[in-house]
């Protein structure tokens, strides 16, 4: 690429990404270039004429090359925004998704009644720590236990809690589902792996080939983790406590069926995401159960 100004480089990169079939070519080019120039997107817009030095261009071109191979932009720049907070991410953790903010919203709505009371929350499968850190940033009196089977995820989540100033209110534990957990909670929240083996093959390359398999893949049905969270989770919920889970397209009926069969729960509800996909399942542990 010829040495050039910001606008020319953006235009050429956008065209290049478009030819590769990337879904958001202009945005990707802007995020990568602003990261390389240590500015933000508005910094690019205000300096379209600024010339890019050779070393800056070399750094940028190596990022472009990675993106051409469909590596997620978040892994290339090493961070992702979620709930207006910045999370460090690497290829050992799932990139937090916008629809998961709905899970945070539902937890917060549920807690709004409890006012200033200290509340105990358990998150299973914390990944980058996105859900727990977002909830802790809003609920100053909450104490959260967040687990993951991946030690590298637990480490990254801890780092993100530190960076966002909530590490004193989240305990991170490594282990399989409820195995490292003891006690009873007001809320259990989880965005578990929910992709079936069949769906996994159909995932976009940038998800399938770059994000951790253990963050995505459930069993043959995709709802195996939900079943375990429902059946094992009731033992870790206080009576009147709530379970919140994210799920994938087409999973509502199966998840609803398992919740209804399980006498430990009532007040079963669902919330769709902005694409109209039933995304969040919630249920209350029956009072007096
Ligand atoms: N909570 C994060 C988010 O919403 O962005 C990550 C969710 S990701 C879909 C699922 C997470 O569950 C991954 O971090 C994965 O390592 C973890 N996980 C997978 N199997 C698990 C298990 N058996 N016990 C605990 N965590 C598990
Ligand atoms: N929403 C993610 C995807 O579609 C899947 C996350 C999950 O399995 N919990 O790629």
mmCIF file of C-alpha atoms and ligand atoms in Angstrom:
data_model
loop_
_atom_site.group_PDB
_atom_site.id
_atom_site.type_symbol
_atom_site.label_atom_id
_atom_site.label_comp_id
_atom_site.label_asym_id
_atom_site.label_seq_id
_atom_site.Cartn_x
_atom_site.Cartn_y
_atom_site.Cartn_z
ATOM 1 C CA UNK A 1 0.000 0.000 0.000
ATOM 2 C CA UNK A 2 1.341 3.478 -0.874
ATOM 3 C CA UNK A 3 2.092 5.785 2.039
ATOM 4 C CA UNK A 4 -1.097 7.745 2.428
ATOM 5 C CA UNK A 5 -3.465 9.701 4.611
ATOM 6 C CA UNK A 6 -6.127 8.298 6.960
ATOM 7 C CA UNK A 7 -9.029 8.680 4.539
ATOM 8 C CA UNK A 8 -7.236 6.934 1.657
ATOM 9 C CA UNK A 9 -6.142 4.047 3.845
ATOM 10 C CA UNK A 10 -9.648 3.647 5.246
ATOM 11 C CA UNK A 11 -11.207 3.662 1.797
ATOM 12 C CA UNK A 12 -8.762 1.122 0.387
ATOM 13 C CA UNK A 13 -9.062 -1.181 3.398
ATOM 14 C CA UNK A 14 -12.869 -1.001 3.317
ATOM 15 C CA UNK A 15 -12.889 -2.035 -0.324
ATOM 16 C CA UNK A 16 -10.469 -4.845 0.386
ATOM 17 C CA UNK A 17 -12.624 -6.168 3.311
ATOM 18 C CA UNK A 18 -15.762 -5.829 1.186
ATOM 19 C CA UNK A 19 -14.202 -7.992 -1.524
ATOM 20 C CA UNK A 20 -13.395 -10.592 1.152
ATOM 21 C CA UNK A 21 -17.101 -10.633 2.055
ATOM 22 C CA UNK A 22 -16.693 -9.328 5.630
ATOM 23 C CA UNK A 23 -20.005 -8.138 7.088
ATOM 24 C CA UNK A 24 -18.954 -4.704 8.374
ATOM 25 C CA UNK A 25 -15.956 -3.653 6.250
ATOM 26 C CA UNK A 26 -15.897 0.069 7.033
ATOM 27 C CA UNK A 27 -16.372 -0.374 10.768
ATOM 28 C CA UNK A 28 -13.661 -3.062 10.930
ATOM 29 C CA UNK A 29 -11.241 -0.817 9.035
ATOM 30 C CA UNK A 30 -11.965 2.105 11.359
ATOM 31 C CA UNK A 31 -11.596 0.067 14.554
ATOM 32 C CA UNK A 32 -8.300 -1.481 13.412
ATOM 33 C CA UNK A 33 -6.831 1.794 12.159
ATOM 34 C CA UNK A 34 -7.840 3.777 15.241
ATOM 35 C CA UNK A 35 -6.259 1.083 17.423
ATOM 36 C CA UNK A 36 -3.001 1.196 15.445
ATOM 37 C CA UNK A 37 -2.920 5.009 15.618
ATOM 38 C CA UNK A 38 -3.826 4.957 19.342
ATOM 39 C CA UNK A 39 -6.888 7.098 18.848
ATOM 40 C CA UNK A 40 -10.619 6.437 18.573
ATOM 41 C CA UNK A 41 -12.939 6.498 15.555
ATOM 42 C CA UNK A 42 -13.798 10.174 16.009
ATOM 43 C CA UNK A 43 -10.033 10.846 16.104
ATOM 44 C CA UNK A 44 -9.866 9.398 12.579
ATOM 45 C CA UNK A 45 -12.782 11.494 11.376
ATOM 46 C CA UNK A 46 -11.228 14.698 12.646
ATOM 47 C CA UNK A 47 -7.891 13.950 10.971
ATOM 48 C CA UNK A 48 -8.713 12.443 7.574
ATOM 49 C CA UNK A 49 -5.811 14.335 5.969
ATOM 50 C CA UNK A 50 -3.193 13.174 8.495
ATOM 51 C CA UNK A 51 -0.400 11.211 6.834
ATOM 52 C CA UNK A 52 0.323 7.737 8.123
ATOM 53 C CA UNK A 53 3.970 6.958 8.832
ATOM 54 C CA UNK A 54 5.586 3.849 7.359
ATOM 55 C CA UNK A 55 5.896 2.082 10.741
ATOM 56 C CA UNK A 56 2.243 2.821 11.542
ATOM 57 C CA UNK A 57 1.226 1.469 8.170
ATOM 58 C CA UNK A 58 3.271 -1.722 8.665
ATOM 59 C CA UNK A 59 1.534 -2.360 12.008
ATOM 60 C CA UNK A 60 -1.853 -1.685 10.468
ATOM 61 C CA UNK A 61 -1.218 -3.993 7.503
ATOM 62 C CA UNK A 62 -0.432 -6.917 9.794
ATOM 63 C CA UNK A 63 -3.803 -6.334 11.512
ATOM 64 C CA UNK A 64 -5.517 -6.174 8.116
ATOM 65 C CA UNK A 65 -3.935 -9.486 7.180
ATOM 66 C CA UNK A 66 -5.290 -11.124 10.339
ATOM 67 C CA UNK A 67 -8.768 -9.726 9.669
ATOM 68 C CA UNK A 68 -8.639 -10.977 6.066
ATOM 69 C CA UNK A 69 -8.255 -14.454 7.566
ATOM 70 C CA UNK A 70 -11.459 -13.676 9.504
ATOM 71 C CA UNK A 71 -9.925 -13.411 12.959
ATOM 72 C CA UNK A 72 -12.426 -11.394 15.066
ATOM 73 C CA UNK A 73 -11.572 -7.697 15.367
ATOM 74 C CA UNK A 74 -11.875 -7.984 19.179
ATOM 75 C CA UNK A 75 -9.020 -10.525 19.308
ATOM 76 C CA UNK A 76 -6.841 -8.392 17.028
ATOM 77 C CA UNK A 77 -7.235 -5.262 19.162
ATOM 78 C CA UNK A 78 -7.417 -7.312 22.386
ATOM 79 C CA UNK A 79 -10.590 -5.783 23.780
ATOM 80 C CA UNK A 80 -14.356 -5.496 23.421
ATOM 81 C CA UNK A 81 -16.919 -3.102 24.799
ATOM 82 C CA UNK A 82 -19.810 -4.608 26.744
ATOM 83 C CA UNK A 83 -22.309 -2.687 28.874
ATOM 84 C CA UNK A 84 -20.245 0.457 28.049
ATOM 85 C CA UNK A 85 -17.272 -1.072 29.899
ATOM 86 C CA UNK A 86 -14.051 -2.214 28.272
ATOM 87 C CA UNK A 87 -13.112 -5.913 28.534
ATOM 88 C CA UNK A 88 -9.747 -7.354 27.636
ATOM 89 C CA UNK A 89 -10.218 -10.454 25.486
ATOM 90 C CA UNK A 90 -8.022 -13.089 23.895
ATOM 91 C CA UNK A 91 -8.682 -16.289 22.006
ATOM 92 C CA UNK A 92 -9.228 -18.210 25.277
ATOM 93 C CA UNK A 93 -12.491 -16.343 25.992
ATOM 94 C CA UNK A 94 -15.682 -15.770 24.026
ATOM 95 C CA UNK A 95 -16.071 -12.235 22.706
ATOM 96 C CA UNK A 96 -18.998 -10.810 24.722
ATOM 97 C CA UNK A 97 -22.101 -10.408 22.529
ATOM 98 C CA UNK A 98 -24.575 -7.495 22.528
ATOM 99 C CA UNK A 99 -27.522 -9.840 23.130
ATOM 100 C CA UNK A 100 -25.937 -10.918 26.418
ATOM 101 C CA UNK A 101 -26.565 -7.370 27.676
ATOM 102 C CA UNK A 102 -30.243 -8.446 27.853
ATOM 103 C CA UNK A 103 -29.268 -11.045 30.437
ATOM 104 C CA UNK A 104 -27.619 -8.286 32.492
ATOM 105 C CA UNK A 105 -30.736 -6.133 32.091
ATOM 106 C CA UNK A 106 -33.014 -8.910 33.351
ATOM 107 C CA UNK A 107 -30.818 -9.550 36.392
ATOM 108 C CA UNK A 108 -30.783 -5.837 37.222
ATOM 109 C CA UNK A 109 -34.566 -5.528 36.787
ATOM 110 C CA UNK A 110 -35.003 -8.411 39.164
ATOM 111 C CA UNK A 111 -32.724 -6.799 41.743
ATOM 112 C CA UNK A 112 -34.349 -3.364 41.573
ATOM 113 C CA UNK A 113 -36.959 -4.458 44.161
ATOM 114 C CA UNK A 114 -34.346 -5.468 46.680
ATOM 115 C CA UNK A 115 -33.136 -1.860 46.917
ATOM 116 C CA UNK A 116 -29.918 -1.537 48.867
ATOM 117 C CA UNK A 117 -30.016 -5.038 50.316
ATOM 118 C CA UNK A 118 -26.860 -7.062 49.726
ATOM 119 C CA UNK A 119 -27.579 -9.723 47.155
ATOM 120 C CA UNK A 120 -25.683 -12.937 46.370
ATOM 121 C CA UNK A 121 -25.279 -13.847 42.740
ATOM 122 C CA UNK A 122 -23.702 -16.906 41.107
ATOM 123 C CA UNK A 123 -22.545 -16.866 37.513
ATOM 124 C CA UNK A 124 -21.670 -20.145 35.786
ATOM 125 C CA UNK A 125 -19.311 -19.878 32.787
ATOM 126 C CA UNK A 126 -18.031 -16.329 33.188
ATOM 127 C CA UNK A 127 -15.596 -16.249 30.232
ATOM 128 C CA UNK A 128 -14.218 -12.696 30.011
ATOM 129 C CA UNK A 129 -16.231 -11.826 33.138
ATOM 130 C CA UNK A 130 -18.589 -9.634 31.094
ATOM 131 C CA UNK A 131 -21.850 -10.474 32.906
ATOM 132 C CA UNK A 132 -20.499 -10.462 36.468
ATOM 133 C CA UNK A 133 -18.432 -7.307 36.003
ATOM 134 C CA UNK A 134 -21.371 -5.463 34.396
ATOM 135 C CA UNK A 135 -23.745 -6.525 37.181
ATOM 136 C CA UNK A 136 -21.219 -5.655 39.904
ATOM 137 C CA UNK A 137 -20.651 -2.245 38.337
ATOM 138 C CA UNK A 138 -24.373 -1.493 38.731
ATOM 139 C CA UNK A 139 -25.148 -3.208 42.044
ATOM 140 C CA UNK A 140 -22.737 -1.822 44.571
ATOM 141 C CA UNK A 141 -23.960 -4.112 47.350
ATOM 142 C CA UNK A 142 -23.973 -7.325 45.351
ATOM 143 C CA UNK A 143 -21.503 -10.089 46.006
ATOM 144 C CA UNK A 144 -20.866 -12.373 43.070
ATOM 145 C CA UNK A 145 -19.296 -15.811 42.724
ATOM 146 C CA UNK A 146 -18.259 -16.401 39.098
ATOM 147 C CA UNK A 147 -16.994 -19.741 37.806
ATOM 148 C CA UNK A 148 -15.521 -21.169 34.640
ATOM 149 C CA UNK A 149 -14.110 -24.548 33.664
ATOM 150 C CA UNK A 150 -11.242 -22.769 31.901
ATOM 151 C CA UNK A 151 -8.446 -21.518 34.160
ATOM 152 C CA UNK A 152 -7.407 -19.060 31.461
ATOM 153 C CA UNK A 153 -10.914 -17.601 31.352
ATOM 154 C CA UNK A 154 -10.984 -17.246 35.145
ATOM 155 C CA UNK A 155 -7.676 -15.383 34.950
ATOM 156 C CA UNK A 156 -8.938 -13.023 32.250
ATOM 157 C CA UNK A 157 -12.217 -12.431 34.108
ATOM 158 C CA UNK A 158 -10.257 -11.528 37.252
ATOM 159 C CA UNK A 159 -8.186 -9.061 35.278
ATOM 160 C CA UNK A 160 -11.328 -7.467 33.845
ATOM 161 C CA UNK A 161 -12.867 -7.179 37.309
ATOM 162 C CA UNK A 162 -9.687 -5.397 38.488
ATOM 163 C CA UNK A 163 -9.642 -3.059 35.497
ATOM 164 C CA UNK A 164 -13.267 -2.124 36.032
ATOM 165 C CA UNK A 165 -12.888 -1.582 39.773
ATOM 166 C CA UNK A 166 -15.184 -4.378 40.987
ATOM 167 C CA UNK A 167 -12.682 -7.107 41.941
ATOM 168 C CA UNK A 168 -13.457 -6.744 45.660
ATOM 169 C CA UNK A 169 -17.027 -7.927 45.062
ATOM 170 C CA UNK A 170 -16.472 -10.900 42.745
ATOM 171 C CA UNK A 171 -14.916 -14.234 43.753
ATOM 172 C CA UNK A 172 -13.677 -16.251 40.786
ATOM 173 C CA UNK A 173 -13.557 -20.045 40.949
ATOM 174 C CA UNK A 174 -12.369 -22.605 38.419
ATOM 175 C CA UNK A 175 -14.298 -25.844 37.936
ATOM 176 C CA UNK A 176 -17.034 -27.828 36.254
ATOM 177 C CA UNK A 177 -20.504 -26.248 36.667
ATOM 178 C CA UNK A 178 -21.464 -26.216 40.387
ATOM 179 C CA UNK A 179 -18.540 -28.368 41.524
ATOM 180 C CA UNK A 180 -16.484 -25.480 43.031
ATOM 181 C CA UNK A 181 -19.576 -23.741 44.478
ATOM 182 C CA UNK A 182 -21.108 -23.901 47.937
ATOM 183 C CA UNK A 183 -23.949 -22.001 49.581
ATOM 184 C CA UNK A 184 -27.253 -20.593 48.383
ATOM 185 C CA UNK A 185 -27.779 -17.605 46.111
ATOM 186 C CA UNK A 186 -30.495 -15.068 45.336
ATOM 187 C CA UNK A 187 -29.714 -15.311 41.636
ATOM 188 C CA UNK A 188 -27.977 -17.761 39.306
ATOM 189 C CA UNK A 189 -27.108 -16.379 35.870
ATOM 190 C CA UNK A 190 -25.454 -18.126 32.949
ATOM 191 C CA UNK A 191 -24.737 -17.765 29.269
ATOM 192 C CA UNK A 192 -23.759 -21.409 28.798
ATOM 193 C CA UNK A 193 -22.413 -23.052 25.643
ATOM 194 C CA UNK A 194 -25.528 -23.744 23.549
ATOM 195 C CA UNK A 195 -24.412 -24.653 20.030
ATOM 196 C CA UNK A 196 -25.175 -28.223 18.898
ATOM 197 C CA UNK A 197 -22.578 -30.219 16.965
ATOM 198 C CA UNK A 198 -24.641 -29.789 13.801
ATOM 199 C CA UNK A 199 -24.991 -26.020 14.231
ATOM 200 C CA UNK A 200 -21.300 -25.711 15.005
ATOM 201 C CA UNK A 201 -20.393 -26.616 11.420
ATOM 202 C CA UNK A 202 -22.700 -23.845 10.137
ATOM 203 C CA UNK A 203 -21.233 -21.087 12.319
ATOM 204 C CA UNK A 204 -19.473 -18.181 10.618
ATOM 205 C CA UNK A 205 -15.789 -18.953 10.167
ATOM 206 C CA UNK A 206 -14.784 -16.151 12.509
ATOM 207 C CA UNK A 207 -16.690 -17.815 15.346
ATOM 208 C CA UNK A 208 -16.031 -21.474 14.490
ATOM 209 C CA UNK A 209 -12.323 -21.230 13.806
ATOM 210 C CA UNK A 210 -11.299 -18.579 16.325
ATOM 211 C CA UNK A 211 -13.466 -18.631 19.439
ATOM 212 C CA UNK A 212 -12.942 -21.313 22.116
ATOM 213 C CA UNK A 213 -14.883 -24.457 21.303
ATOM 214 C CA UNK A 214 -15.624 -25.137 24.972
ATOM 215 C CA UNK A 215 -17.381 -21.751 25.169
ATOM 216 C CA UNK A 216 -19.737 -22.620 22.312
ATOM 217 C CA UNK A 217 -20.306 -26.352 21.986
ATOM 218 C CA UNK A 218 -22.935 -28.098 24.078
ATOM 219 C CA UNK A 219 -24.092 -31.672 23.323
ATOM 220 C CA UNK A 220 -26.067 -32.988 20.351
ATOM 221 C CA UNK A 221 -29.155 -30.911 21.251
ATOM 222 C CA UNK A 222 -27.518 -27.650 22.279
ATOM 223 C CA UNK A 223 -29.598 -27.421 25.456
ATOM 224 C CA UNK A 224 -27.612 -29.882 27.594
ATOM 225 C CA UNK A 225 -26.105 -27.151 29.772
ATOM 226 C CA UNK A 226 -29.543 -25.609 30.355
ATOM 227 C CA UNK A 227 -30.828 -28.968 31.647
ATOM 228 C CA UNK A 228 -27.931 -29.183 34.086
ATOM 229 C CA UNK A 229 -28.302 -25.583 35.217
ATOM 230 C CA UNK A 230 -32.019 -26.179 35.851
ATOM 231 C CA UNK A 231 -31.717 -29.505 37.641
ATOM 232 C CA UNK A 232 -28.534 -28.884 39.652
ATOM 233 C CA UNK A 233 -29.087 -25.141 40.064
ATOM 234 C CA UNK A 234 -32.171 -25.393 42.277
ATOM 235 C CA UNK A 235 -29.968 -26.745 45.100
ATOM 236 C CA UNK A 236 -27.938 -23.527 45.009
ATOM 237 C CA UNK A 237 -30.892 -21.142 44.930
ATOM 238 C CA UNK A 238 -32.665 -19.706 47.938
ATOM 239 C CA UNK A 239 -36.446 -20.214 47.915
ATOM 240 C CA UNK A 240 -37.814 -17.314 45.876
ATOM 241 C CA UNK A 241 -34.422 -16.918 44.135
ATOM 242 C CA UNK A 242 -34.162 -16.670 40.350
ATOM 243 C CA UNK A 243 -32.387 -18.518 37.550
ATOM 244 C CA UNK A 244 -31.531 -16.568 34.356
ATOM 245 C CA UNK A 245 -30.093 -18.257 31.264
ATOM 246 C CA UNK A 246 -29.234 -17.193 27.741
ATOM 247 C CA UNK A 247 -30.243 -19.607 24.976
ATOM 248 C CA UNK A 248 -30.087 -19.968 21.198
ATOM 249 C CA UNK A 249 -32.657 -19.792 18.399
ATOM 250 C CA UNK A 250 -35.264 -22.550 18.562
ATOM 251 C CA UNK A 251 -34.386 -23.665 22.106
ATOM 252 C CA UNK A 252 -37.256 -22.012 23.997
ATOM 253 C CA UNK A 253 -39.719 -24.920 23.878
ATOM 254 C CA UNK A 254 -37.205 -27.464 25.114
ATOM 255 C CA UNK A 255 -35.956 -25.201 27.898
ATOM 256 C CA UNK A 256 -39.554 -24.314 28.860
ATOM 257 C CA UNK A 257 -40.457 -28.019 28.942
ATOM 258 C CA UNK A 258 -37.633 -28.880 31.333
ATOM 259 C CA UNK A 259 -38.431 -25.912 33.582
ATOM 260 C CA UNK A 260 -42.134 -26.833 33.738
ATOM 261 C CA UNK A 261 -41.415 -30.488 34.531
ATOM 262 C CA UNK A 262 -39.146 -29.470 37.393
ATOM 263 C CA UNK A 263 -41.331 -28.782 40.411
ATOM 264 C CA UNK A 264 -38.648 -26.606 41.986
ATOM 265 C CA UNK A 265 -39.564 -23.672 39.705
ATOM 266 C CA UNK A 266 -42.488 -21.378 39.012
ATOM 267 C CA UNK A 267 -42.902 -17.939 37.346
ATOM 268 C CA UNK A 268 -41.260 -19.183 34.141
ATOM 269 C CA UNK A 269 -40.675 -16.421 31.596
ATOM 270 C CA UNK A 270 -38.816 -15.580 28.409
ATOM 271 C CA UNK A 271 -37.478 -12.494 26.674
ATOM 272 C CA UNK A 272 -36.737 -12.117 22.992
ATOM 273 C CA UNK A 273 -33.724 -10.205 21.672
ATOM 274 C CA UNK A 274 -33.981 -7.332 19.192
ATOM 275 C CA UNK A 275 -33.894 -9.798 16.295
ATOM 276 C CA UNK A 276 -37.020 -11.473 17.717
ATOM 277 C CA UNK A 277 -35.184 -14.623 18.882
ATOM 278 C CA UNK A 278 -36.236 -15.947 22.286
ATOM 279 C CA UNK A 279 -32.957 -15.354 24.051
ATOM 280 C CA UNK A 280 -33.441 -15.279 27.816
ATOM 281 C CA UNK A 281 -35.158 -17.862 30.018
ATOM 282 C CA UNK A 282 -35.979 -17.095 33.635
ATOM 283 C CA UNK A 283 -37.663 -18.937 36.464
ATOM 284 C CA UNK A 284 -38.143 -18.543 40.202
ATOM 285 C CA UNK A 285 -37.359 -21.221 42.721
ATOM 286 C CA UNK A 286 -40.733 -21.983 44.251
ATOM 287 C CA UNK A 287 -41.186 -20.438 47.674
ATOM 288 C CA UNK A 288 -41.313 -23.153 50.313
ATOM 289 C CA UNK A 289 -39.910 -25.793 47.967
HETATM 290 N N1 LIG B 1 -20.242 -15.345 30.263
HETATM 291 C C1 LIG B 1 -19.427 -15.059 29.099
HETATM 292 C C2 LIG B 1 -20.208 -14.200 28.119
HETATM 293 O O1 LIG B 1 -21.442 -14.185 28.232
HETATM 294 O O2 LIG B 1 -19.606 -13.566 27.262
HETATM 295 C C3 LIG B 1 -18.940 -16.357 28.425
HETATM 296 C C4 LIG B 1 -20.044 -17.262 27.971
HETATM 297 S S1 LIG B 1 -19.494 -18.623 26.965
HETATM 298 C C5 LIG B 1 -20.894 -18.846 25.938
HETATM 299 C C6 LIG B 1 -19.612 -20.043 28.038
HETATM 300 C C7 LIG B 1 -18.528 -20.158 29.096
HETATM 301 O O3 LIG B 1 -18.772 -21.338 29.866
HETATM 302 C C8 LIG B 1 -17.115 -20.287 28.562
HETATM 303 O O4 LIG B 1 -16.275 -19.349 29.169
HETATM 304 C C9 LIG B 1 -16.695 -21.718 28.922
HETATM 305 O O5 LIG B 1 -15.317 -21.862 29.234
HETATM 306 C C10 LIG B 1 -17.567 -21.992 30.137
HETATM 307 N N2 LIG B 1 -17.848 -23.425 30.366
HETATM 308 C C11 LIG B 1 -17.977 -24.410 29.441
HETATM 309 N N3 LIG B 1 -18.243 -25.577 30.054
HETATM 310 C C12 LIG B 1 -18.284 -25.325 31.380
HETATM 311 C C13 LIG B 1 -18.501 -26.140 32.531
HETATM 312 N N4 LIG B 1 -18.732 -27.456 32.420
HETATM 313 N N5 LIG B 1 -18.456 -25.560 33.745
HETATM 314 C C14 LIG B 1 -18.206 -24.222 33.875
HETATM 315 N N6 LIG B 1 -17.993 -23.415 32.821
HETATM 316 C C15 LIG B 1 -18.032 -23.946 31.586
HETATM 317 N N1 LIG B 2 -24.207 -16.300 20.714
HETATM 318 C C1 LIG B 2 -23.059 -17.110 20.367
HETATM 319 C C2 LIG B 2 -22.993 -17.333 18.883
HETATM 320 O O1 LIG B 2 -24.005 -17.379 18.239
HETATM 321 C C3 LIG B 2 -23.129 -18.452 21.080
HETATM 322 C C4 LIG B 2 -22.822 -18.289 22.500
HETATM 323 C C5 LIG B 2 -23.175 -19.491 23.313
HETATM 324 O O2 LIG B 2 -23.057 -20.652 22.904
HETATM 325 N N2 LIG B 2 -23.579 -19.225 24.484
HETATM 326 O O3 LIG B 2 -21.934 -17.431 18.329
#
